[in-house]
Every structure is written in C-alpha cells, then in structure tokens.
Amino acid sequence: MEVNPPKQEHLLALKVMRLTKPTLFTNIPVTCEEKDLPGDLFNQLMRDDPSTVNGAEILMLGEMLTLPQNFGNIFLGETFSSYISVHNDSNQVVKDILVKADLQTSSQRLNLSASNAAVAELKPDCCIDDVIHHEVKEIGTHILVCAVSYTTQGGEKMYFRKFFKFQVLKPLDVKTKFYNAETDEVFLEAQIQNITTSPMFMEKVSLEPSIMYNVAELNSVNQAGECVTTFGSRTYLQPMDTRQYLYCLKPKKEFAEKAGIIKGVTVIGKLDIVWKTNLGERGRLQTSQLQRMAPGYGDVRLSLEAIPDTVNLEEPFHITCKITNCSSERTMDLVLEMCNTNSIHWCGISGRQLGKLHPSSSLCLALTLLSSVQGLQSVSGLRLTDTFLKRTYEYDDIAQVCVVSSAIKVES
C-alpha cells in the first residue's frame, strides 16, 4: 500500500489585515424609574461605566474608540488599505524572500506591492511588513492575491499564496435630468442619494463641464454679502436621504455664435463627488461623461434675447428676437410676417424682407407690440418664410408677459 508523504509545513507565516479607522464605542443604556425594584442600581452602574459620558449616561454616546471587529464594507471611491506581514516561525534563516500582492477585479489584475525586490534573508522571529493602498474604482467581487516565495537553508525553493475575497459596494445613487433653455443654456439637476448605512459629510459636489461650456453652480444664495449654501451649515447626508444639486451651463462665446455646433452637442461634462465618512475617511467618485438629448430646432430657430416681465395695457413695448439659420449648408432668404391674435397686436410692417441669412449665422431683430387684454398673455403670431424653398415656419407661444392696467405703475 502506497503512503503519500506528509505535506511539508512552510517556514514562513503570512498574515493579512485590513486597515480601517476605529469607530466610536456606543453603550446600550439600561435604566429604570426610582420606584422600580432595582432603584438607582442601573443608573449607578451607568455612571460608573468608563465608556459613558458624564451627565449623559442615558444617551448612546461614548468617548472611547473601538477597533474594527470584522472586515467591514468597502465602497466604490474609497481607498482600500491592507497590512501584510510575513513572519519567520522557524529556527532557520530564510533567504531570497519575495512578497507579492495583486488585486484581481472583474476586468484587470493590479500589482499593489510597494517593491518587487526580494529580501536577502529573514532571521528567526523576524518579519517583513508592507502596507498597500488602492483607490477602488470598480464594484463587484475583488480578490486580493498574496504570494510568498523563499529559499530554505538547504537550497529548496518554496512558494505559497493566499486569497482574500471581498465585495465592493456602491455608496451613492446618482440620477441626472437635463433641461434645455431657449437661450442655449442647459440646466442640470443631479439627485444624489446615500445608499450606505452611515451618514456622509458631502465635502464637494461639482460639475466639470465639457470644453464648449462654462458652468455656474446654483446651490447657494447671497445673504448679507456672504455666499450661503442652500443645504444649511450641516452638509450631512443621512442613510437613504437624497439631495438635489442644480447647475447652469452656458455656451462659451466662441461656440455660442456657431448655432450648428451647439445644436449637436450632447456631451455636457461629468460630476466630481467627494465625501467623508466616520472619522474622516475620504471617498471620491467621478461619473462618466453626462450626455443629453440634443434639442431639435429645425432649419430656422427663433429665440428671445430681451422681453419685459410686466407691461401696461394698450401701451407698446419692445422685444428683441434672434433668428438663426441652423442649416450647415444652405443660405436662406427670409420674409417676416406678423399676425395679430385676440390679445397681441404687432406694430410695424408685416411681410418685410430680412435678407439673406448664411448657414450657422444669426441676426437680431427689434419688434414692437402691445396687448389689449390684461393678465398673462402669450406672445404669438410670427411667421418666417424662406423664399428659396417657399417654406413657412410658424412661431407661437414664444414667451409670456404679464399685462396690467395702465393705472398700475410698472417698475422698469
């Protein structure tokens, strides 16, 4: 009967521990009223407990720190840190020790070792220590592979490795909405939800725009000359809470004049989110490039550059329109017609020639009109005809104005 030789024990021992910050120790208060059977016994025990706060024993507060009792959760955007120690448990001197740490994800394998050079020798009861760091950029299963190779005194080459599997979870749920304004501005609403089990301190949520846009954050107000955030002084995001951020993107001047370019722009930019968790552990996420559905303006676009909010009844007021040839190839010869409605009456000559408008170019036009009806009135009735193609473009509900009685003074 063949007997297999016993498996040879390794001379070196490998230990791997995750490095995380401690947490605040919280006690569970147990108390009762003085007329109950225990009397003041429970309260006295809590006062004598060194983990409680003097004067606040019945609250789940503590001044002591506790070391992590388990591996814990790792979230996308955080920095994974681990302590690796190789100890010589034998009474022999071991030579040519090489410790290698790799992180295997679903898409790649990363070398996390600080040095790939071998240690010449390791005496008994001595150890080799290393600390590795990695910013987690993928969710899902991760495997930390630690491999150790060495040579015994007898010249035999030995090798072993250990695997440590852990899951990377998503900390935030980010949803975006786009609103396209008539003035080529784009408003972005970002809804950010904390889907972890602990509060977050939102250090920064910013939008990095694409090359064609400038961005303005709309998440603060001016109070007494100071810029105050709309979220208050405490920017904590509790578990499962959602916060909305608003941004306005305006085309840069060199691109705003080229209507055809702005019309087709879909890439807006990306969000940069930085937060801190318990005891200041930092996390950071950058979204992929955010894309919107480009608005379709057709061949000719009419937008308003200037219009008053409030006007007097039966008194002329002025608006400024911008007409843009959105075609990239065809020149247009335009005629403007102004059609009166039940409440809006145009002043001026209808059917006048505007001349030729070259591709991707625009012209500004000042118009005068008045309203015969009070209330919120819609500006309608403009018609543009391209004489080359005999095609007419209708523009109704361009904007709205509030019409008040002439007895009410309108502030300019």
mmCIF file of N, CA and C in Angstrom, residues 169-284:
data_model
loop_
_atom_site.group_PDB
_atom_site.id
_atom_site.type_symbol
_atom_site.label_atom_id
_atom_site.label_comp_id
_atom_site.label_asym_id
_atom_site.label_seq_id
_atom_site.Cartn_x
_atom_site.Cartn_y
_atom_site.Cartn_z
ATOM 1 N N LEU A 169 -19.093 47.703 -2.794
ATOM 2 C CA LEU A 169 -20.477 48.137 -2.941
ATOM 3 C C LEU A 169 -20.553 49.563 -3.465
ATOM 4 N N LYS A 170 -21.699 49.915 -3.987
ATOM 5 C CA LYS A 170 -21.932 51.271 -4.500
ATOM 6 C C LYS A 170 -22.411 52.160 -3.355
ATOM 7 N N PRO A 171 -21.731 53.293 -3.086
ATOM 8 C CA PRO A 171 -22.132 54.143 -1.953
ATOM 9 C C PRO A 171 -23.232 55.132 -2.290
ATOM 10 N N LEU A 172 -23.294 55.564 -3.537
ATOM 11 C CA LEU A 172 -24.212 56.627 -3.928
ATOM 12 C C LEU A 172 -25.026 56.200 -5.141
ATOM 13 N N ASP A 173 -26.241 56.699 -5.182
ATOM 14 C CA ASP A 173 -27.081 56.528 -6.363
ATOM 15 C C ASP A 173 -27.263 57.909 -6.985
ATOM 16 N N VAL A 174 -26.755 58.084 -8.191
ATOM 17 C CA VAL A 174 -26.754 59.391 -8.857
ATOM 18 C C VAL A 174 -27.704 59.351 -10.051
ATOM 19 N N LYS A 175 -28.677 60.272 -10.047
ATOM 20 C CA LYS A 175 -29.599 60.420 -11.170
ATOM 21 C C LYS A 175 -29.522 61.849 -11.691
ATOM 22 N N THR A 176 -29.592 62.015 -12.994
ATOM 23 C CA THR A 176 -29.468 63.341 -13.602
ATOM 24 C C THR A 176 -30.647 63.619 -14.519
ATOM 25 N N LYS A 177 -31.004 64.903 -14.592
ATOM 26 C CA LYS A 177 -32.039 65.375 -15.509
ATOM 27 C C LYS A 177 -31.524 66.626 -16.202
ATOM 28 N N PHE A 178 -31.826 66.754 -17.483
ATOM 29 C CA PHE A 178 -31.398 67.916 -18.262
ATOM 30 C C PHE A 178 -32.617 68.716 -18.695
ATOM 31 N N TYR A 179 -32.444 70.043 -18.673
ATOM 32 C CA TYR A 179 -33.478 70.969 -19.151
ATOM 33 C C TYR A 179 -32.817 71.925 -20.138
ATOM 34 N N ASN A 180 -33.272 71.915 -21.385
ATOM 35 C CA ASN A 180 -32.712 72.767 -22.426
ATOM 36 C C ASN A 180 -33.503 74.063 -22.512
ATOM 37 N N ALA A 181 -32.823 75.194 -22.262
ATOM 38 C CA ALA A 181 -33.480 76.501 -22.333
ATOM 39 C C ALA A 181 -33.407 77.041 -23.762
ATOM 40 N N GLU A 182 -34.278 77.999 -24.051
ATOM 41 C CA GLU A 182 -34.315 78.588 -25.388
ATOM 42 C C GLU A 182 -33.064 79.404 -25.690
ATOM 43 N N THR A 183 -32.356 79.813 -24.655
ATOM 44 C CA THR A 183 -31.177 80.673 -24.843
ATOM 45 C C THR A 183 -29.890 79.868 -24.983
ATOM 46 N N ASP A 184 -29.992 78.584 -25.320
ATOM 47 C CA ASP A 184 -28.854 77.672 -25.436
ATOM 48 C C ASP A 184 -28.266 77.272 -24.098
ATOM 49 N N GLU A 185 -28.848 77.758 -23.003
ATOM 50 C CA GLU A 185 -28.398 77.318 -21.687
ATOM 51 C C GLU A 185 -28.938 75.916 -21.410
ATOM 52 N N VAL A 186 -28.180 75.169 -20.631
ATOM 53 C CA VAL A 186 -28.592 73.822 -20.229
ATOM 54 C C VAL A 186 -28.567 73.765 -18.703
ATOM 55 N N PHE A 187 -29.681 73.358 -18.100
ATOM 56 C CA PHE A 187 -29.760 73.212 -16.650
ATOM 57 C C PHE A 187 -29.663 71.724 -16.317
ATOM 58 N N LEU A 188 -28.774 71.422 -15.382
ATOM 59 C CA LEU A 188 -28.578 70.044 -14.948
ATOM 60 C C LEU A 188 -29.021 69.901 -13.496
ATOM 61 N N GLU A 189 -29.922 68.965 -13.261
ATOM 62 C CA GLU A 189 -30.330 68.616 -11.902
ATOM 63 C C GLU A 189 -29.741 67.252 -11.567
ATOM 64 N N ALA A 190 -28.931 67.195 -10.504
ATOM 65 C CA ALA A 190 -28.308 65.943 -10.066
ATOM 66 C C ALA A 190 -28.902 65.542 -8.722
ATOM 67 N N GLN A 191 -29.491 64.361 -8.665
ATOM 68 C CA GLN A 191 -30.040 63.815 -7.429
ATOM 69 C C GLN A 191 -29.072 62.764 -6.895
ATOM 70 N N ILE A 192 -28.540 63.018 -5.693
ATOM 71 C CA ILE A 192 -27.541 62.142 -5.097
ATOM 72 C C ILE A 192 -28.128 61.538 -3.823
ATOM 73 N N GLN A 193 -28.170 60.209 -3.771
ATOM 74 C CA GLN A 193 -28.735 59.500 -2.624
ATOM 75 C C GLN A 193 -27.654 58.678 -1.928
ATOM 76 N N ASN A 194 -27.618 58.763 -0.619
ATOM 77 C CA ASN A 194 -26.709 57.972 0.199
ATOM 78 C C ASN A 194 -27.328 56.603 0.423
ATOM 79 N N ILE A 195 -26.755 55.556 -0.175
ATOM 80 C CA ILE A 195 -27.319 54.215 -0.040
ATOM 81 C C ILE A 195 -26.450 53.341 0.868
ATOM 82 N N THR A 196 -25.587 53.971 1.691
ATOM 83 C CA THR A 196 -24.839 53.234 2.705
ATOM 84 C C THR A 196 -25.641 53.233 4.002
ATOM 85 N N THR A 197 -25.057 52.651 5.053
ATOM 86 C CA THR A 197 -25.739 52.563 6.344
ATOM 87 C C THR A 197 -25.236 53.594 7.344
ATOM 88 N N SER A 198 -24.396 54.522 6.921
ATOM 89 C CA SER A 198 -23.855 55.528 7.830
ATOM 90 C C SER A 198 -23.948 56.910 7.191
ATOM 91 N N PRO A 199 -23.963 57.961 8.006
ATOM 92 C CA PRO A 199 -24.042 59.325 7.452
ATOM 93 C C PRO A 199 -22.791 59.680 6.656
ATOM 94 N N MET A 200 -22.956 60.622 5.738
ATOM 95 C CA MET A 200 -21.849 61.125 4.927
ATOM 96 C C MET A 200 -21.758 62.636 5.065
ATOM 97 N N PHE A 201 -20.538 63.118 5.097
ATOM 98 C CA PHE A 201 -20.306 64.557 5.018
ATOM 99 C C PHE A 201 -19.936 64.875 3.576
ATOM 100 N N MET A 202 -20.809 65.628 2.883
ATOM 101 C CA MET A 202 -20.577 65.934 1.475
ATOM 102 C C MET A 202 -19.603 67.102 1.379
ATOM 103 N N GLU A 203 -18.362 66.774 1.087
ATOM 104 C CA GLU A 203 -17.321 67.794 1.037
ATOM 105 C C GLU A 203 -17.385 68.627 -0.236
ATOM 106 N N LYS A 204 -17.649 67.967 -1.351
ATOM 107 C CA LYS A 204 -17.695 68.701 -2.627
ATOM 108 C C LYS A 204 -18.536 67.929 -3.632
ATOM 109 N N VAL A 205 -19.422 68.651 -4.307
ATOM 110 C CA VAL A 205 -20.149 68.112 -5.463
ATOM 111 C C VAL A 205 -20.062 69.173 -6.549
ATOM 112 N N SER A 206 -19.231 68.942 -7.529
ATOM 113 C CA SER A 206 -19.000 69.947 -8.576
ATOM 114 C C SER A 206 -19.195 69.312 -9.945
ATOM 115 N N LEU A 207 -19.425 70.166 -10.922
ATOM 116 C CA LEU A 207 -19.600 69.735 -12.308
ATOM 117 C C LEU A 207 -18.429 70.248 -13.134
ATOM 118 N N GLU A 208 -17.718 69.332 -13.756
ATOM 119 C CA GLU A 208 -16.623 69.692 -14.662
ATOM 120 C C GLU A 208 -17.188 69.723 -16.073
ATOM 121 N N PRO A 209 -17.400 70.914 -16.645
ATOM 122 C CA PRO A 209 -18.083 70.996 -17.948
ATOM 123 C C PRO A 209 -17.188 70.570 -19.096
ATOM 124 N N SER A 210 -17.830 70.277 -20.212
ATOM 125 C CA SER A 210 -17.069 69.981 -21.424
ATOM 126 C C SER A 210 -16.457 71.270 -21.965
ATOM 127 N N ILE A 211 -15.639 71.140 -22.984
ATOM 128 C CA ILE A 211 -14.845 72.266 -23.484
ATOM 129 C C ILE A 211 -15.715 73.390 -24.048
ATOM 130 N N MET A 212 -16.961 73.119 -24.394
ATOM 131 C CA MET A 212 -17.804 74.130 -25.033
ATOM 132 C C MET A 212 -18.633 74.946 -24.052
ATOM 133 N N TYR A 213 -18.597 74.593 -22.758
ATOM 134 C CA TYR A 213 -19.496 75.242 -21.806
ATOM 135 C C TYR A 213 -18.744 75.827 -20.619
ATOM 136 N N ASN A 214 -19.337 76.887 -20.051
ATOM 137 C CA ASN A 214 -18.989 77.381 -18.728
ATOM 138 C C ASN A 214 -20.113 76.997 -17.781
ATOM 139 N N VAL A 215 -19.772 76.724 -16.519
ATOM 140 C CA VAL A 215 -20.776 76.251 -15.574
ATOM 141 C C VAL A 215 -20.917 77.225 -14.412
ATOM 142 N N ALA A 216 -22.137 77.369 -13.922
ATOM 143 C CA ALA A 216 -22.436 78.167 -12.733
ATOM 144 C C ALA A 216 -23.229 77.299 -11.774
ATOM 145 N N GLU A 217 -22.760 77.188 -10.529
ATOM 146 C CA GLU A 217 -23.464 76.401 -9.522
ATOM 147 C C GLU A 217 -24.614 77.212 -8.947
ATOM 148 N N LEU A 218 -25.772 76.596 -8.813
ATOM 149 C CA LEU A 218 -26.968 77.256 -8.300
ATOM 150 C C LEU A 218 -27.380 76.649 -6.959
ATOM 151 N N ASN A 219 -26.369 76.341 -6.129
ATOM 152 C CA ASN A 219 -26.628 75.677 -4.861
ATOM 153 C C ASN A 219 -26.314 76.561 -3.664
ATOM 154 N N SER A 220 -26.289 77.871 -3.869
ATOM 155 C CA SER A 220 -26.025 78.809 -2.775
ATOM 156 C C SER A 220 -26.795 80.099 -3.028
ATOM 157 N N VAL A 221 -26.991 80.855 -1.960
ATOM 158 C CA VAL A 221 -27.671 82.141 -2.032
ATOM 159 C C VAL A 221 -26.820 83.192 -1.342
ATOM 160 N N ASN A 222 -27.027 84.443 -1.739
ATOM 161 C CA ASN A 222 -26.265 85.544 -1.154
ATOM 162 C C ASN A 222 -27.071 86.149 -0.009
ATOM 163 N N GLN A 223 -26.531 86.040 1.194
ATOM 164 C CA GLN A 223 -27.170 86.601 2.375
ATOM 165 C C GLN A 223 -26.207 87.547 3.077
ATOM 166 N N ALA A 224 -26.583 88.841 3.075
ATOM 167 C CA ALA A 224 -25.765 89.874 3.725
ATOM 168 C C ALA A 224 -24.342 89.873 3.191
ATOM 169 N N GLY A 225 -24.216 89.700 1.877
ATOM 170 C CA GLY A 225 -22.899 89.741 1.255
ATOM 171 C C GLY A 225 -22.105 88.462 1.359
ATOM 172 N N GLU A 226 -22.664 87.426 1.980
ATOM 173 C CA GLU A 226 -21.976 86.154 2.110
ATOM 174 C C GLU A 226 -22.697 85.083 1.309
ATOM 175 N N CYS A 227 -21.899 84.189 0.747
ATOM 176 C CA CYS A 227 -22.456 83.088 -0.042
ATOM 177 C C CYS A 227 -22.777 81.926 0.897
ATOM 178 N N VAL A 228 -24.053 81.612 1.036
ATOM 179 C CA VAL A 228 -24.508 80.582 1.970
ATOM 180 C C VAL A 228 -25.122 79.433 1.179
ATOM 181 N N THR A 229 -24.709 78.198 1.503
ATOM 182 C CA THR A 229 -25.242 77.040 0.800
ATOM 183 C C THR A 229 -26.714 76.845 1.113
ATOM 184 N N THR A 230 -27.445 76.359 0.150
ATOM 185 C CA THR A 230 -28.881 76.129 0.331
ATOM 186 C C THR A 230 -29.169 74.925 1.212
ATOM 187 N N PHE A 231 -28.129 74.139 1.547
ATOM 188 C CA PHE A 231 -28.317 72.949 2.364
ATOM 189 C C PHE A 231 -28.082 73.215 3.849
ATOM 190 N N GLY A 232 -27.802 74.472 4.201
ATOM 191 C CA GLY A 232 -27.571 74.787 5.601
ATOM 192 C C GLY A 232 -26.123 74.584 5.998
ATOM 193 N N SER A 233 -25.849 74.828 7.272
ATOM 194 C CA SER A 233 -24.469 74.754 7.764
ATOM 195 C C SER A 233 -23.985 73.318 7.907
ATOM 196 N N ARG A 234 -24.908 72.368 8.108
ATOM 197 C CA ARG A 234 -24.524 70.965 8.263
ATOM 198 C C ARG A 234 -24.814 70.222 6.967
ATOM 199 N N THR A 235 -23.770 69.883 6.275
ATOM 200 C CA THR A 235 -23.933 69.247 4.969
ATOM 201 C C THR A 235 -23.827 67.727 5.091
ATOM 202 N N TYR A 236 -24.514 67.162 6.099
ATOM 203 C CA TYR A 236 -24.526 65.718 6.268
ATOM 204 C C TYR A 236 -25.672 65.118 5.463
ATOM 205 N N LEU A 237 -25.401 63.947 4.925
ATOM 206 C CA LEU A 237 -26.409 63.215 4.169
ATOM 207 C C LEU A 237 -26.654 61.904 4.903
ATOM 208 N N GLN A 238 -27.827 61.789 5.516
ATOM 209 C CA GLN A 238 -28.153 60.603 6.299
ATOM 210 C C GLN A 238 -28.415 59.408 5.370
ATOM 211 N N PRO A 239 -28.329 58.175 5.895
ATOM 212 C CA PRO A 239 -28.594 56.996 5.055
ATOM 213 C C PRO A 239 -29.955 57.073 4.373
ATOM 214 N N MET A 240 -29.969 56.784 3.085
ATOM 215 C CA MET A 240 -31.149 56.768 2.213
ATOM 216 C C MET A 240 -31.715 58.158 1.948
ATOM 217 N N ASP A 241 -31.064 59.207 2.428
ATOM 218 C CA ASP A 241 -31.500 60.568 2.114
ATOM 219 C C ASP A 241 -31.002 60.970 0.729
ATOM 220 N N THR A 242 -31.742 61.875 0.091
ATOM 221 C CA THR A 242 -31.397 62.352 -1.249
ATOM 222 C C THR A 242 -31.241 63.865 -1.226
ATOM 223 N N ARG A 243 -30.261 64.348 -1.967
ATOM 224 C CA ARG A 243 -30.039 65.788 -2.078
ATOM 225 C C ARG A 243 -29.972 66.152 -3.562
ATOM 226 N N GLN A 244 -30.523 67.324 -3.890
ATOM 227 C CA GLN A 244 -30.564 67.764 -5.284
ATOM 228 C C GLN A 244 -29.608 68.936 -5.486
ATOM 229 N N TYR A 245 -28.811 68.831 -6.516
ATOM 230 C CA TYR A 245 -27.875 69.889 -6.896
ATOM 231 C C TYR A 245 -28.257 70.404 -8.288
ATOM 232 N N LEU A 246 -28.118 71.724 -8.476
ATOM 233 C CA LEU A 246 -28.530 72.351 -9.733
ATOM 234 C C LEU A 246 -27.365 73.138 -10.324
ATOM 235 N N TYR A 247 -27.175 73.008 -11.632
ATOM 236 C CA TYR A 247 -26.096 73.692 -12.346
ATOM 237 C C TYR A 247 -26.647 74.281 -13.642
ATOM 238 N N CYS A 248 -26.072 75.410 -14.032
ATOM 239 C CA CYS A 248 -26.437 76.060 -15.288
ATOM 240 C C CYS A 248 -25.206 76.111 -16.181
ATOM 241 N N LEU A 249 -25.325 75.568 -17.378
ATOM 242 C CA LEU A 249 -24.226 75.565 -18.335
ATOM 243 C C LEU A 249 -24.544 76.524 -19.465
ATOM 244 N N LYS A 250 -23.598 77.430 -19.742
ATOM 245 C CA LYS A 250 -23.753 78.400 -20.814
ATOM 246 C C LYS A 250 -22.662 78.175 -21.857
ATOM 247 N N PRO A 251 -23.022 78.227 -23.132
ATOM 248 C CA PRO A 251 -22.008 78.033 -24.177
ATOM 249 C C PRO A 251 -20.955 79.138 -24.123
ATOM 250 N N LYS A 252 -19.712 78.778 -24.340
ATOM 251 C CA LYS A 252 -18.652 79.783 -24.429
ATOM 252 C C LYS A 252 -18.877 80.663 -25.662
ATOM 253 N N LYS A 253 -18.379 81.876 -25.586
ATOM 254 C CA LYS A 253 -18.680 82.861 -26.617
ATOM 255 C C LYS A 253 -18.285 82.394 -28.003
ATOM 256 N N GLU A 254 -17.127 81.719 -28.090
ATOM 257 C CA GLU A 254 -16.647 81.298 -29.413
ATOM 258 C C GLU A 254 -17.504 80.202 -30.020
ATOM 259 N N PHE A 255 -18.260 79.465 -29.162
ATOM 260 C CA PHE A 255 -19.131 78.411 -29.673
ATOM 261 C C PHE A 255 -20.573 78.870 -29.782
ATOM 262 N N ALA A 256 -20.961 79.854 -28.969
ATOM 263 C CA ALA A 256 -22.351 80.324 -28.977
ATOM 264 C C ALA A 256 -22.731 80.925 -30.318
ATOM 265 N N GLU A 257 -21.754 81.476 -31.021
ATOM 266 C CA GLU A 257 -22.038 82.111 -32.310
ATOM 267 C C GLU A 257 -22.195 81.090 -33.434
ATOM 268 N N LYS A 258 -21.857 79.839 -33.146
ATOM 269 C CA LYS A 258 -21.958 78.795 -34.167
ATOM 270 C C LYS A 258 -23.132 77.890 -33.799
ATOM 271 N N ALA A 259 -24.281 78.242 -34.322
ATOM 272 C CA ALA A 259 -25.515 77.557 -33.925
ATOM 273 C C ALA A 259 -25.485 76.077 -34.258
ATOM 274 N N GLY A 260 -24.896 75.726 -35.369
ATOM 275 C CA GLY A 260 -24.874 74.327 -35.777
ATOM 276 C C GLY A 260 -24.070 73.463 -34.832
ATOM 277 N N ILE A 261 -23.000 74.027 -34.252
ATOM 278 C CA ILE A 261 -22.165 73.256 -33.337
ATOM 279 C C ILE A 261 -22.895 73.005 -32.028
ATOM 280 N N ILE A 262 -23.450 74.067 -31.442
ATOM 281 C CA ILE A 262 -24.143 73.937 -30.164
ATOM 282 C C ILE A 262 -25.362 73.029 -30.290
ATOM 283 N N LYS A 263 -26.019 73.100 -31.444
ATOM 284 C CA LYS A 263 -27.223 72.286 -31.647
ATOM 285 C C LYS A 263 -26.923 70.796 -31.487
ATOM 286 N N GLY A 264 -25.770 70.354 -31.937
ATOM 287 C CA GLY A 264 -25.473 68.932 -31.905
ATOM 288 C C GLY A 264 -24.676 68.470 -30.710
ATOM 289 N N VAL A 265 -24.369 69.347 -29.764
ATOM 290 C CA VAL A 265 -23.560 68.968 -28.606
ATOM 291 C C VAL A 265 -24.400 68.114 -27.657
ATOM 292 N N THR A 266 -23.920 66.927 -27.351
ATOM 293 C CA THR A 266 -24.608 66.047 -26.406
ATOM 294 C C THR A 266 -23.804 65.839 -25.124
ATOM 295 N N VAL A 267 -22.473 65.910 -25.194
ATOM 296 C CA VAL A 267 -21.632 65.711 -24.012
ATOM 297 C C VAL A 267 -21.584 67.007 -23.210
ATOM 298 N N ILE A 268 -21.998 66.941 -21.944
ATOM 299 C CA ILE A 268 -22.105 68.125 -21.101
ATOM 300 C C ILE A 268 -20.934 68.249 -20.136
ATOM 301 N N GLY A 269 -20.494 67.159 -19.568
ATOM 302 C CA GLY A 269 -19.420 67.169 -18.576
ATOM 303 C C GLY A 269 -19.595 65.998 -17.624
ATOM 304 N N LYS A 270 -18.902 66.043 -16.490
ATOM 305 C CA LYS A 270 -19.002 64.959 -15.513
ATOM 306 C C LYS A 270 -19.008 65.520 -14.101
ATOM 307 N N LEU A 271 -19.666 64.791 -13.204
ATOM 308 C CA LEU A 271 -19.766 65.191 -11.810
ATOM 309 C C LEU A 271 -18.582 64.655 -11.030
ATOM 310 N N ASP A 272 -18.052 65.497 -10.129
ATOM 311 C CA ASP A 272 -16.967 65.114 -9.232
ATOM 312 C C ASP A 272 -17.514 65.201 -7.804
ATOM 313 N N ILE A 273 -17.607 64.057 -7.116
ATOM 314 C CA ILE A 273 -18.232 63.980 -5.800
ATOM 315 C C ILE A 273 -17.190 63.530 -4.783
ATOM 316 N N VAL A 274 -17.029 64.300 -3.711
ATOM 317 C CA VAL A 274 -16.089 63.971 -2.640
ATOM 318 C C VAL A 274 -16.863 63.975 -1.321
ATOM 319 N N TRP A 275 -16.667 62.935 -0.513
ATOM 320 C CA TRP A 275 -17.363 62.852 0.762
ATOM 321 C C TRP A 275 -16.421 62.278 1.823
ATOM 322 N N LYS A 276 -16.858 62.385 3.073
ATOM 323 C CA LYS A 276 -16.138 61.795 4.196
ATOM 324 C C LYS A 276 -17.125 61.031 5.059
ATOM 325 N N THR A 277 -16.664 59.890 5.598
ATOM 326 C CA THR A 277 -17.499 59.093 6.482
ATOM 327 C C THR A 277 -16.943 59.164 7.902
ATOM 328 N N ASN A 278 -17.175 58.136 8.709
ATOM 329 C CA ASN A 278 -16.771 58.159 10.110
ATOM 330 C C ASN A 278 -15.287 58.465 10.272
ATOM 331 N N LEU A 279 -15.001 59.414 11.149
ATOM 332 C CA LEU A 279 -13.635 59.804 11.486
ATOM 333 C C LEU A 279 -12.830 60.249 10.268
ATOM 334 N N GLY A 280 -13.511 60.828 9.307
ATOM 335 C CA GLY A 280 -12.828 61.493 8.203
ATOM 336 C C GLY A 280 -12.337 60.606 7.095
ATOM 337 N N GLU A 281 -12.831 59.374 6.967
ATOM 338 C CA GLU A 281 -12.424 58.518 5.853
ATOM 339 C C GLU A 281 -12.987 59.091 4.558
ATOM 340 N N ARG A 282 -12.101 59.305 3.604
ATOM 341 C CA ARG A 282 -12.460 60.068 2.403
ATOM 342 C C ARG A 282 -12.812 59.136 1.251
ATOM 343 N N GLY A 283 -13.796 59.554 0.475
ATOM 344 C CA GLY A 283 -14.169 58.830 -0.733
ATOM 345 C C GLY A 283 -14.400 59.810 -1.873
ATOM 346 N N ARG A 284 -14.171 59.333 -3.078
ATOM 347 C CA ARG A 284 -14.341 60.217 -4.243
ATOM 348 C C ARG A 284 -14.864 59.408 -5.428
#
